[in-house]
mmCIF file of C-alpha atoms in Angstrom:
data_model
loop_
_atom_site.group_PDB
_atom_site.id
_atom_site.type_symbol
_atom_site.label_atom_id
_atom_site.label_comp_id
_atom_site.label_asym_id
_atom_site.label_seq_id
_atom_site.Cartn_x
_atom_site.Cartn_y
_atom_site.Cartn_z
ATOM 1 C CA UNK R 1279 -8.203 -25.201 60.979
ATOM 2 C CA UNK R 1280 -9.949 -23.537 63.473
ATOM 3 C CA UNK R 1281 -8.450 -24.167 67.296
ATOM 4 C CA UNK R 1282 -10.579 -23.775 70.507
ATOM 5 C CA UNK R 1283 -10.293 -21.670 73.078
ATOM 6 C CA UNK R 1284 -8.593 -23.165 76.301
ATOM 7 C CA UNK R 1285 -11.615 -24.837 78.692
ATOM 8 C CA UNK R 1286 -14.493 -23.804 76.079
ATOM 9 C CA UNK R 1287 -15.632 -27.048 74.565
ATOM 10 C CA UNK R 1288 -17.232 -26.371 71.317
ATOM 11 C CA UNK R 1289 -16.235 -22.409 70.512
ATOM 12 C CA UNK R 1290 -15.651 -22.644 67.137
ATOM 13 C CA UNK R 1291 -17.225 -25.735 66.373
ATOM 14 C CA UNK R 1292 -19.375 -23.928 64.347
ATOM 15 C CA UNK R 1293 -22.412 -25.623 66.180
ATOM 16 C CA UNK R 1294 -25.820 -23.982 65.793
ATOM 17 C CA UNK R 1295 -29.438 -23.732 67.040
ATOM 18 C CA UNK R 1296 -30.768 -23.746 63.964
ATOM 19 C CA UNK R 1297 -34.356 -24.547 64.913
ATOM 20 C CA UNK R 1298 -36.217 -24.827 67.874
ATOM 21 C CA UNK R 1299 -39.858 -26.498 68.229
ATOM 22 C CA UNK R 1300 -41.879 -27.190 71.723
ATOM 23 C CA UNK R 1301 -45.396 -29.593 72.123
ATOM 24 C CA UNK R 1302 -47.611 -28.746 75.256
ATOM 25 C CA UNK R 1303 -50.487 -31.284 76.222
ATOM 26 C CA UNK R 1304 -54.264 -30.377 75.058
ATOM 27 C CA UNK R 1305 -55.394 -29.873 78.350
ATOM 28 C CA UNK R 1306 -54.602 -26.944 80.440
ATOM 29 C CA UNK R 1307 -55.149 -27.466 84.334
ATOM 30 C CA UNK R 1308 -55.504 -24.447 85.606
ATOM 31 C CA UNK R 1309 -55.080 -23.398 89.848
ATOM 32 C CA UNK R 1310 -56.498 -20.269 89.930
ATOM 33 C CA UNK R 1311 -59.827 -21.825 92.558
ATOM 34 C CA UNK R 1312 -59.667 -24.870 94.392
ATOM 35 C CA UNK R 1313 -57.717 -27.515 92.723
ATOM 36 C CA UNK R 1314 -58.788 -31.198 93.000
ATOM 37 C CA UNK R 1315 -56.445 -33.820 91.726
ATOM 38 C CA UNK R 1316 -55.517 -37.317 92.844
ATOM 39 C CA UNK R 1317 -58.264 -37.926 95.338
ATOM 40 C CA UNK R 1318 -57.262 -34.654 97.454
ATOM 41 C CA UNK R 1319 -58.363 -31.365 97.083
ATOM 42 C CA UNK R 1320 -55.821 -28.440 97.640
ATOM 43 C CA UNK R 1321 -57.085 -24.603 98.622
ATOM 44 C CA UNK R 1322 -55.570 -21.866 95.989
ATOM 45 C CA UNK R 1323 -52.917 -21.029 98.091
ATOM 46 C CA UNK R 1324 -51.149 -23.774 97.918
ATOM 47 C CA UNK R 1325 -50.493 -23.358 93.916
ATOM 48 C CA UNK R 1326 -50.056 -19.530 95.058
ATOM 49 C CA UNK R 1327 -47.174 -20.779 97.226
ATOM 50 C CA UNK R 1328 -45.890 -22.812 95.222
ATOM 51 C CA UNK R 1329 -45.660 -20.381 92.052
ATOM 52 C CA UNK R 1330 -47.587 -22.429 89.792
ATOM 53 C CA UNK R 1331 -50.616 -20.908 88.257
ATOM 54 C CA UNK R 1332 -51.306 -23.626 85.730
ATOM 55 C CA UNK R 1333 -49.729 -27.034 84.072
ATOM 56 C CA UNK R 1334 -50.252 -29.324 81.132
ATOM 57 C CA UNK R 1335 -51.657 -32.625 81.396
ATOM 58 C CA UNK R 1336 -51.073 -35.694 78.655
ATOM 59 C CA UNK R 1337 -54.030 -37.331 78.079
ATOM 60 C CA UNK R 1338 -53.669 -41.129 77.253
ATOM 61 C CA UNK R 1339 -53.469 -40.414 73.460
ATOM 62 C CA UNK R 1340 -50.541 -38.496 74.135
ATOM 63 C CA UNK R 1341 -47.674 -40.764 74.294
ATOM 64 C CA UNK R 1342 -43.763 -39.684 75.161
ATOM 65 C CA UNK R 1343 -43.578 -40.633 71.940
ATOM 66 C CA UNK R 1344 -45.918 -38.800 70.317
ATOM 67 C CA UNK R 1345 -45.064 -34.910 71.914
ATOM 68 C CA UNK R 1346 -41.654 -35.530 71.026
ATOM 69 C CA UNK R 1347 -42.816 -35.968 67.367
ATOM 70 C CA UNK R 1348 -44.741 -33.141 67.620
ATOM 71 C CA UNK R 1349 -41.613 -31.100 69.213
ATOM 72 C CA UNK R 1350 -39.029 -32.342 66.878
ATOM 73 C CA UNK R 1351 -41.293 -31.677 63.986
ATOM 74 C CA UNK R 1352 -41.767 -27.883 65.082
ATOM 75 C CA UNK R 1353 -38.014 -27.593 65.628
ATOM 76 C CA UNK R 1354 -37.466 -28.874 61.840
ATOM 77 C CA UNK R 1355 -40.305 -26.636 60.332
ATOM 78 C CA UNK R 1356 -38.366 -23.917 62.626
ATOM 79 C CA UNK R 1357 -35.179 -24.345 61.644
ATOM 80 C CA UNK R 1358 -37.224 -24.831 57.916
ATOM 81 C CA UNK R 1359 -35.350 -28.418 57.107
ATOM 82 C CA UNK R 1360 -36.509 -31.600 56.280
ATOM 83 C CA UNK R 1361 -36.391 -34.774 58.722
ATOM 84 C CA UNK R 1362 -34.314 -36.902 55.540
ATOM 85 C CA UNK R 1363 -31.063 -34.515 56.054
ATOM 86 C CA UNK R 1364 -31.190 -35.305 59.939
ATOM 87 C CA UNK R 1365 -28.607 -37.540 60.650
ATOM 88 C CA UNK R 1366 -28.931 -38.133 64.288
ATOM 89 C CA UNK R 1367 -32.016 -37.990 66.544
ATOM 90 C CA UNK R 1368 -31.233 -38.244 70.538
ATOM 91 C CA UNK R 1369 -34.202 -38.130 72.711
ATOM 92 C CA UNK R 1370 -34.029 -37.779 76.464
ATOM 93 C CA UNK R 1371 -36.598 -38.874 78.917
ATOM 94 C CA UNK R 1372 -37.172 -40.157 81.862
ATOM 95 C CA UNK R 1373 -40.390 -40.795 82.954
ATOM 96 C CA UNK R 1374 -41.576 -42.972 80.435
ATOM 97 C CA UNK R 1375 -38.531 -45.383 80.061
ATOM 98 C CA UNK R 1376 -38.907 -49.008 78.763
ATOM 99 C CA UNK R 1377 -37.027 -51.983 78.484
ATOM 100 C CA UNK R 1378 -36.733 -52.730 74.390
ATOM 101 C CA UNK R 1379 -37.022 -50.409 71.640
ATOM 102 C CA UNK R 1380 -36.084 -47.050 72.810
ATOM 103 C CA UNK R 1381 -38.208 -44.903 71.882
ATOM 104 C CA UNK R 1382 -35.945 -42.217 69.619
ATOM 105 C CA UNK R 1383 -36.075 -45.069 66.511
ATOM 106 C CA UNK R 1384 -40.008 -45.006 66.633
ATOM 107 C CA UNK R 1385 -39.605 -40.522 66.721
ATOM 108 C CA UNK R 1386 -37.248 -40.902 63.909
ATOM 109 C CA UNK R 1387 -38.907 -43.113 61.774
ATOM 110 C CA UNK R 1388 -42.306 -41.044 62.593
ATOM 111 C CA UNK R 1389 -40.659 -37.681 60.914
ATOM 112 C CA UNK R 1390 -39.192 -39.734 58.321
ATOM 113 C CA UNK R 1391 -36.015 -39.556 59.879
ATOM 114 C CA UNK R 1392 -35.439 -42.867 58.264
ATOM 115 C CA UNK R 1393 -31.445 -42.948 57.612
ATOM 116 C CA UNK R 1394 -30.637 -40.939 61.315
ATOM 117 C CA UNK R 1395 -29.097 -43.218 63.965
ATOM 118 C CA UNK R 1396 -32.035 -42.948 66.762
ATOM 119 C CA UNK R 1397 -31.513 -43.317 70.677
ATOM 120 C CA UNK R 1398 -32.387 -42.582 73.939
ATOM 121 C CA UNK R 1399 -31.008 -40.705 76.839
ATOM 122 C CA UNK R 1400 -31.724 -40.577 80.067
ATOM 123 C CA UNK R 1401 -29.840 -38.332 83.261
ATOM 124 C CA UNK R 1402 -33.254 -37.556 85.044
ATOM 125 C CA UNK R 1403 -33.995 -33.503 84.632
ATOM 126 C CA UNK R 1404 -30.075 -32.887 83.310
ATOM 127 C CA UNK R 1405 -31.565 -34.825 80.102
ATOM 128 C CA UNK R 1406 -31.505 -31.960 78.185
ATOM 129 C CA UNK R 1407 -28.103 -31.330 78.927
ATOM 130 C CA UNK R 1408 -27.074 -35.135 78.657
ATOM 131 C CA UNK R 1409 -28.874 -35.168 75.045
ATOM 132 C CA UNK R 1410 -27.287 -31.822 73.816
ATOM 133 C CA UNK R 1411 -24.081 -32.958 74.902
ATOM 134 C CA UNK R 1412 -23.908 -35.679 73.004
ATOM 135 C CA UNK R 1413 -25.081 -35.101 69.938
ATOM 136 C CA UNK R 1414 -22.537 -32.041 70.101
ATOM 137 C CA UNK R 1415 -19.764 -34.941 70.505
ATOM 138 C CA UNK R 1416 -21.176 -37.048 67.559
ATOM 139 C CA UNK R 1417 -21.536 -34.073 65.001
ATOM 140 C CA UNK R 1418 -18.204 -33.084 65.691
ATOM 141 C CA UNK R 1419 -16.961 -37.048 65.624
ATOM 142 C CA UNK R 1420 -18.348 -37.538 62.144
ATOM 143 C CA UNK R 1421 -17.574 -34.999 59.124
ATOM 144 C CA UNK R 1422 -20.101 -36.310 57.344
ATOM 145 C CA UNK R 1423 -22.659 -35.389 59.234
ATOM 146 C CA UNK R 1424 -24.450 -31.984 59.524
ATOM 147 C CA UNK R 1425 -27.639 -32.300 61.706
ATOM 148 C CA UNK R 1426 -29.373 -33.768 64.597
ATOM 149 C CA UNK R 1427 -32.587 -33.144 66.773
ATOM 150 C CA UNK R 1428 -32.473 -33.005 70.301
ATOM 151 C CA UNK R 1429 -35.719 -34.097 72.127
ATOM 152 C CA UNK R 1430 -36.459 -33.629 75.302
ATOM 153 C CA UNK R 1431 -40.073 -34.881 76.518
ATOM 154 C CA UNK R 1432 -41.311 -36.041 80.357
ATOM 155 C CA UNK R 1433 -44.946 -36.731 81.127
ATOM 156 C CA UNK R 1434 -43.860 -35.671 84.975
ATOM 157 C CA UNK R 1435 -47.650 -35.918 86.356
ATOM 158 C CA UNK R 1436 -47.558 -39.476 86.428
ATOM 159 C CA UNK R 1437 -44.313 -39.279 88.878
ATOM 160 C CA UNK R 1438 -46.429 -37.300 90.986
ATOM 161 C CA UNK R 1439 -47.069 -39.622 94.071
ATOM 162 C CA UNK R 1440 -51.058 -38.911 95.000
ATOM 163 C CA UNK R 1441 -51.853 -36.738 97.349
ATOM 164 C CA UNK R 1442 -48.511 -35.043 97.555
ATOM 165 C CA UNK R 1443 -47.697 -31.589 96.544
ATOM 166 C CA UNK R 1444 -45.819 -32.622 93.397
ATOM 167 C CA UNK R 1445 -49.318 -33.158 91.803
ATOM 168 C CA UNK R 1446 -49.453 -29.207 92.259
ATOM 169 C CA UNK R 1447 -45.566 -28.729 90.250
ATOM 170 C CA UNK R 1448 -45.592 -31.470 88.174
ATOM 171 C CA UNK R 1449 -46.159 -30.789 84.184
ATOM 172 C CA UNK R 1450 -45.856 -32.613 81.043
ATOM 173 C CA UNK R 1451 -44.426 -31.300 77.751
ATOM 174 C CA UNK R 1452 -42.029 -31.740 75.109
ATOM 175 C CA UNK R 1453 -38.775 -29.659 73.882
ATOM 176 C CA UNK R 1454 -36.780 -29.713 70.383
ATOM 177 C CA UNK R 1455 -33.991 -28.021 69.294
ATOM 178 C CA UNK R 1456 -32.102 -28.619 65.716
ATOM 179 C CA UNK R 1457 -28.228 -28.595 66.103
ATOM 180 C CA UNK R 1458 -26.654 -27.945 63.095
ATOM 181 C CA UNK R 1459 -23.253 -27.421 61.896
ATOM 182 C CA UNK R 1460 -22.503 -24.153 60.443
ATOM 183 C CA UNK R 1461 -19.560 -21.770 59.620
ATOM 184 C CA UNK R 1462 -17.750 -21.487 62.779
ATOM 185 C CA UNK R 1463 -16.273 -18.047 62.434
ATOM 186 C CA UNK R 1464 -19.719 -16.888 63.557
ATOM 187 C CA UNK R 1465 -20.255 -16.206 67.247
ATOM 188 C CA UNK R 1466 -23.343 -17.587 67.660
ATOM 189 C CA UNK R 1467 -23.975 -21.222 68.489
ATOM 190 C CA UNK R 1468 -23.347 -23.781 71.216
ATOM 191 C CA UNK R 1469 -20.574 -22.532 73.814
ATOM 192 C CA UNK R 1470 -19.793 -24.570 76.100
ATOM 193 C CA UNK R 1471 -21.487 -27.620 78.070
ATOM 194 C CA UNK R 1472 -20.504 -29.264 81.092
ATOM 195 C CA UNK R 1473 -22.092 -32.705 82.903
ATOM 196 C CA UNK R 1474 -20.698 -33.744 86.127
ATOM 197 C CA UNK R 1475 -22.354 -36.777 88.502
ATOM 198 C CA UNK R 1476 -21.852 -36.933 92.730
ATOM 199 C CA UNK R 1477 -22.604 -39.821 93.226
ATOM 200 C CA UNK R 1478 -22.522 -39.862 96.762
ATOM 201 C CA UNK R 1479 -25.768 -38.084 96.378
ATOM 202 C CA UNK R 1480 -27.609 -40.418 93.968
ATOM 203 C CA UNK R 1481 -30.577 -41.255 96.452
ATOM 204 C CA UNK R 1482 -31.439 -37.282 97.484
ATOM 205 C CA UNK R 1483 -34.485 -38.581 94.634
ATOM 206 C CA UNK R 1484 -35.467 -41.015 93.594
ATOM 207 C CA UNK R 1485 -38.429 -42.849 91.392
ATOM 208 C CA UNK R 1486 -38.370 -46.706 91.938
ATOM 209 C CA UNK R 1487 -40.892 -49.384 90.658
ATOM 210 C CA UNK R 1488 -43.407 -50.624 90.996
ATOM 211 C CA UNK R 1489 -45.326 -47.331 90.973
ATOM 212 C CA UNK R 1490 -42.286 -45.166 89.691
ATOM 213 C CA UNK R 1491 -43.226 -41.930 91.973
ATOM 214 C CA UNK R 1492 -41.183 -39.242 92.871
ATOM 215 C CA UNK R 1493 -39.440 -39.585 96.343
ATOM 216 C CA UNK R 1494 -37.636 -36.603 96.699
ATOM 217 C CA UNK R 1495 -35.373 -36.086 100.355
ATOM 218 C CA UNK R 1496 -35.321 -32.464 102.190
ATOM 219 C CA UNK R 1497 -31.783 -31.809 101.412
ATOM 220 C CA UNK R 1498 -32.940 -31.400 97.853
ATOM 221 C CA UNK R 1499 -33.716 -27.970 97.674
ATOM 222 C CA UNK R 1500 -30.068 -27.213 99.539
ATOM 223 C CA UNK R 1501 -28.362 -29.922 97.111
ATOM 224 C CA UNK R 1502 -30.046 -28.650 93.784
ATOM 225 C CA UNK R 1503 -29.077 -24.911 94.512
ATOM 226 C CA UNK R 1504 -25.640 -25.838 95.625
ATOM 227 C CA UNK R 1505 -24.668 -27.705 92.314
ATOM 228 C CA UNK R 1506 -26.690 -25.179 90.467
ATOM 229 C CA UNK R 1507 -24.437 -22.480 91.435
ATOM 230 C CA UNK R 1508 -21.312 -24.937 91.318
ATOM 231 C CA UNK R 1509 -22.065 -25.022 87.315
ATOM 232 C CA UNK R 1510 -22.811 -21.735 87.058
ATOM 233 C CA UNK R 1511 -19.361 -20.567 88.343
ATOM 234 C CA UNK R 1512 -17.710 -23.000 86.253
ATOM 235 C CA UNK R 1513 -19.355 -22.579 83.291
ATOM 236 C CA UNK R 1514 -18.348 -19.092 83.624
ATOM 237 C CA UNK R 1515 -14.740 -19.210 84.903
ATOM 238 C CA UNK R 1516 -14.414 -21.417 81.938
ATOM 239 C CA UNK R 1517 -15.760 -18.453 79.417
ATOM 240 C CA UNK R 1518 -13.802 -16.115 81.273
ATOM 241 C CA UNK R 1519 -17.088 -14.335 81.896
ATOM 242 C CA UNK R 1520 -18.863 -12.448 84.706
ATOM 243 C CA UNK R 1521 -22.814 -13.098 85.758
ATOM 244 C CA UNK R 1522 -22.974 -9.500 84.577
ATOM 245 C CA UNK R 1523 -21.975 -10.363 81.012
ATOM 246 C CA UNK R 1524 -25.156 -13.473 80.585
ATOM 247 C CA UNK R 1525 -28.133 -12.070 79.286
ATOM 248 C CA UNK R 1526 -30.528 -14.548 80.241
ATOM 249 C CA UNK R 1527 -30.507 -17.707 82.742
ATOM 250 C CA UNK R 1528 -32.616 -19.996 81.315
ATOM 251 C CA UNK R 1529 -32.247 -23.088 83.975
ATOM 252 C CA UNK R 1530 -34.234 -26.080 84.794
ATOM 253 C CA UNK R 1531 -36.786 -24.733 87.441
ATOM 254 C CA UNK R 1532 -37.161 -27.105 90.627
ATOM 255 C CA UNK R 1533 -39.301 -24.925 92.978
ATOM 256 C CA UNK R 1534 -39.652 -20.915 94.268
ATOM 257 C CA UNK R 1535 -37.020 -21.932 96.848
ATOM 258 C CA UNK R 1536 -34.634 -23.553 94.002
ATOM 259 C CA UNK R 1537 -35.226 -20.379 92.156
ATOM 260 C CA UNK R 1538 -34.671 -17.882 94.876
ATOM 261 C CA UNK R 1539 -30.979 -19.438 95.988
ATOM 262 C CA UNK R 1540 -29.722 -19.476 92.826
ATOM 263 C CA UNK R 1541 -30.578 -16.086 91.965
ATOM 264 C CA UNK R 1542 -29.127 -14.970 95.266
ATOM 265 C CA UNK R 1543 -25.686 -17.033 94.943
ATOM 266 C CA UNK R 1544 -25.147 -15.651 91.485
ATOM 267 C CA UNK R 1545 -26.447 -11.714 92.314
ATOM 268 C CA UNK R 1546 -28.503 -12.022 89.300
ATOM 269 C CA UNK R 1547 -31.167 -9.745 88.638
ATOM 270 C CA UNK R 1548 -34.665 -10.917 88.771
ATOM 271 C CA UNK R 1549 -35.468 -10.012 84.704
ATOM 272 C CA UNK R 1550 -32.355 -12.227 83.989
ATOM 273 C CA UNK R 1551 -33.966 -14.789 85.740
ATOM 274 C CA UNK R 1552 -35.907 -16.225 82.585
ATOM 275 C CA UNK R 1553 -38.314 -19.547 83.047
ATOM 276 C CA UNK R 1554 -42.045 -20.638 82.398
ATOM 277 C CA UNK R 1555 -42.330 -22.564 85.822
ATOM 278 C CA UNK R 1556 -45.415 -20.589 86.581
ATOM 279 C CA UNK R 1557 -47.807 -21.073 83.462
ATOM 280 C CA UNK R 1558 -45.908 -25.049 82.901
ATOM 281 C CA UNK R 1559 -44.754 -26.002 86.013
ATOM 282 C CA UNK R 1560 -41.687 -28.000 86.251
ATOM 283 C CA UNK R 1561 -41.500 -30.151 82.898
ATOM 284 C CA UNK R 1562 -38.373 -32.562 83.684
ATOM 285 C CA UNK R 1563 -35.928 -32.895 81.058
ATOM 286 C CA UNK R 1564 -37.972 -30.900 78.511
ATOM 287 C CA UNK R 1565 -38.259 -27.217 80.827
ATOM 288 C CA UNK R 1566 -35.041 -25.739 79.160
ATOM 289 C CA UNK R 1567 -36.048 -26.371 75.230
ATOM 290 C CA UNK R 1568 -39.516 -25.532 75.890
ATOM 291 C CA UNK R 1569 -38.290 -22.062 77.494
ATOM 292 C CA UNK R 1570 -36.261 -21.470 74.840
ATOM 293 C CA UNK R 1571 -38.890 -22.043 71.874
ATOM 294 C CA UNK R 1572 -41.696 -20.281 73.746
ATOM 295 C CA UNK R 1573 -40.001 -17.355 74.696
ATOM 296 C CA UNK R 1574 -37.955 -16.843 71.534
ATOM 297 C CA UNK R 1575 -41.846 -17.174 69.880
ATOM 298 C CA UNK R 1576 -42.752 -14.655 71.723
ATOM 299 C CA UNK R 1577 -40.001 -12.319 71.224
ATOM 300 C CA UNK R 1578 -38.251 -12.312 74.442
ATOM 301 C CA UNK R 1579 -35.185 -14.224 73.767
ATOM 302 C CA UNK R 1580 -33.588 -12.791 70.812
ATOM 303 C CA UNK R 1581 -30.999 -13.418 67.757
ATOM 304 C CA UNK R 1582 -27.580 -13.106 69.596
ATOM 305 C CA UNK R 1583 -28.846 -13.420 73.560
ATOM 306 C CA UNK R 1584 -25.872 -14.806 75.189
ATOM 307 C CA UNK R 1585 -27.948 -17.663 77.634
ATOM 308 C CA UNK R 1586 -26.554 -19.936 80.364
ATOM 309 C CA UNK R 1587 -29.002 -22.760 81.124
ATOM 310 C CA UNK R 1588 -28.069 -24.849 84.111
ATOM 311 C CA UNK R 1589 -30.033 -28.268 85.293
ATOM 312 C CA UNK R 1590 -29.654 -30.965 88.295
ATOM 313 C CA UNK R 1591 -31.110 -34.213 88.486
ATOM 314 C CA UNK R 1592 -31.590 -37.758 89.857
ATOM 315 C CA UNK R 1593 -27.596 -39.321 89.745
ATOM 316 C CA UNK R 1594 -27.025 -36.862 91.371
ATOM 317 C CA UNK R 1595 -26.211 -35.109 87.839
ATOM 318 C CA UNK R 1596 -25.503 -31.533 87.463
ATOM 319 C CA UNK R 1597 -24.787 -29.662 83.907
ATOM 320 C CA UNK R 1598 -25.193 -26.798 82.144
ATOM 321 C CA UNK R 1599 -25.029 -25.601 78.462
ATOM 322 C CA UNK R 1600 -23.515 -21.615 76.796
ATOM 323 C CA UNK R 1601 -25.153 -20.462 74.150
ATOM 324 C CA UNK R 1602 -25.399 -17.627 71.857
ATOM 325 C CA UNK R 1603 -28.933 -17.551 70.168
#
């Protein structure tokens, strides 16, 4: 029997990252000129200002569903499993919601995923968090089961009210990670996760029908730093750790001013400061998974990189996940 440290949720759960898989639109739009999109044209500094060099777009081919096949698949051929051992698949999403099916059946039956309980979540750009979360909670529930894919996909241009800067921020991709129990004398693995709601600050943004566009207020960027910061302490009190002892903050980006208050309330160092906002823009639920699977590609997250990865969204949620790669 393994007991858990005081305030640390899943320490010695044994739960891993045992694969991690990312999907990124065909086309590339890229803002290094004049950039023409929605019937307005914007001058390149605009995308200078606003720190995004380029962005995907989905073409109509390329479904929610689809990039979160494409993601969870990657994850599973990264984690080198097969989709019949998964027995959970929990996709999160917002932009793309529908009344009846959910959409995590249709990604689970399209890996094969065909004895997996399949559903969606939802918790605006905290989806990652919200879907990590609970498929921690259900592995742990059930000791039968070992596995489960977390998806997190958002096709964020078409939130993007036209004409409106958000056109210029604004990307679409998709974000898997395989969580998978393990032996849980080893270090590694999910931490800790936390997912709190204010909401008394539920309408700061907002995406209503019929057109389902983003409608952001201007105490966002205030609001979205604030309860960034307000999980980051937590998260950390709760470890007993110092922003000193992280080696990488991997959050949901909002914006340059998002990214500049949080770095400043936590005195982190700009090289700890870890996200693809410039080259993806700001993904929704999927920025955090697609971080992680890009950069540990690459080589710059690493085997045993102790990562905090905070998000806020539409609720007004805020959350954040502990990690050791």
């Amino acid at each position: 029997m393994h007991a858990r440290t005081e305030g640390r949720t899943w320490t010695g759960s044994g739960l891993k990252f045992a694969g991690l898989g990312h999907y990124y639109p065909r086309h590339l739009r890229r803002h290094d000129g004049e950039v023409t999109v929605g019937g307005r044209t914007y001058p390149p500094e605009a995308a200078a200002e606003l720190g995004v060099r380029s962005l995907h777009v989905a073409d109509e081919d390329e479904t929610l569903e689809f990039m979160a096949v494409q993601a969870a698949r990657n994850a599973l051929e990264n984690a080198d499993r097969g989709a019949a051992d998964v027995d959970l698949v929990v996709l999160a999403n917002w932009t793309d919601r529908q009344w009846i099916p959910e959409i995590a059946p249709g990604v689970a039956a399209a890996l094969g995923a065909h004895g997996a309980l399949a559903f969606d979540v939802c918790g605006a750009c905290t989806g990652f968090v919200h879907g990590m979360q609970t498929a921690a909670s259900m592995l742990t529930a059930h000791p039968g089961w070992k596995r489960a894919v977390v998806v997190a996909a958002d096709r964020f241009t078409r939130r993007a009210r036209p004409g409106t800067r958000g056109q210029l921020v604004f990307g679409d991709a998709a974000g898997a990670v395989v969580l998978e129990k393990g032996d849980p004398d080893d270090p590694s693995g999910l931490l800790d996760s936390v997912l709190d709601c204010d909401a008394s600050e539920a309408d700061t943004v907002a995406a209503r029908a019929p057109e389902g566009f983003l409608r952001p207020k201007p105490e966002l960027i205030d609001l979205a730093v604030r309860s960034s910061l307000r999980v980051a302490d937590n998260v950390l009190d709760r470890n007993g750790l110092k922003t000193s002892d992280i080696d990488w903050l991997v959050p949901h980006p909002g914006n340059n001013a998002i990214h500049a208050g949080v770095r400043d309330g936590l005195d982190l160092p700009v090289e700890k400061f870890l996200t693809n906002f410039a080259d993806r823009g700001n993904t929704g639920c999927a920025s955090i998974p697609i971080a992680l699977s890009e950069f540990t590609q690459s080589g710059v997250l690493s085997s045993g990189d102790l990562v905090l990865s905070t998000a806020v969204g539409s609720g007004w949620y805020y959350g954040g996940l502990l990690y050791r790669l």
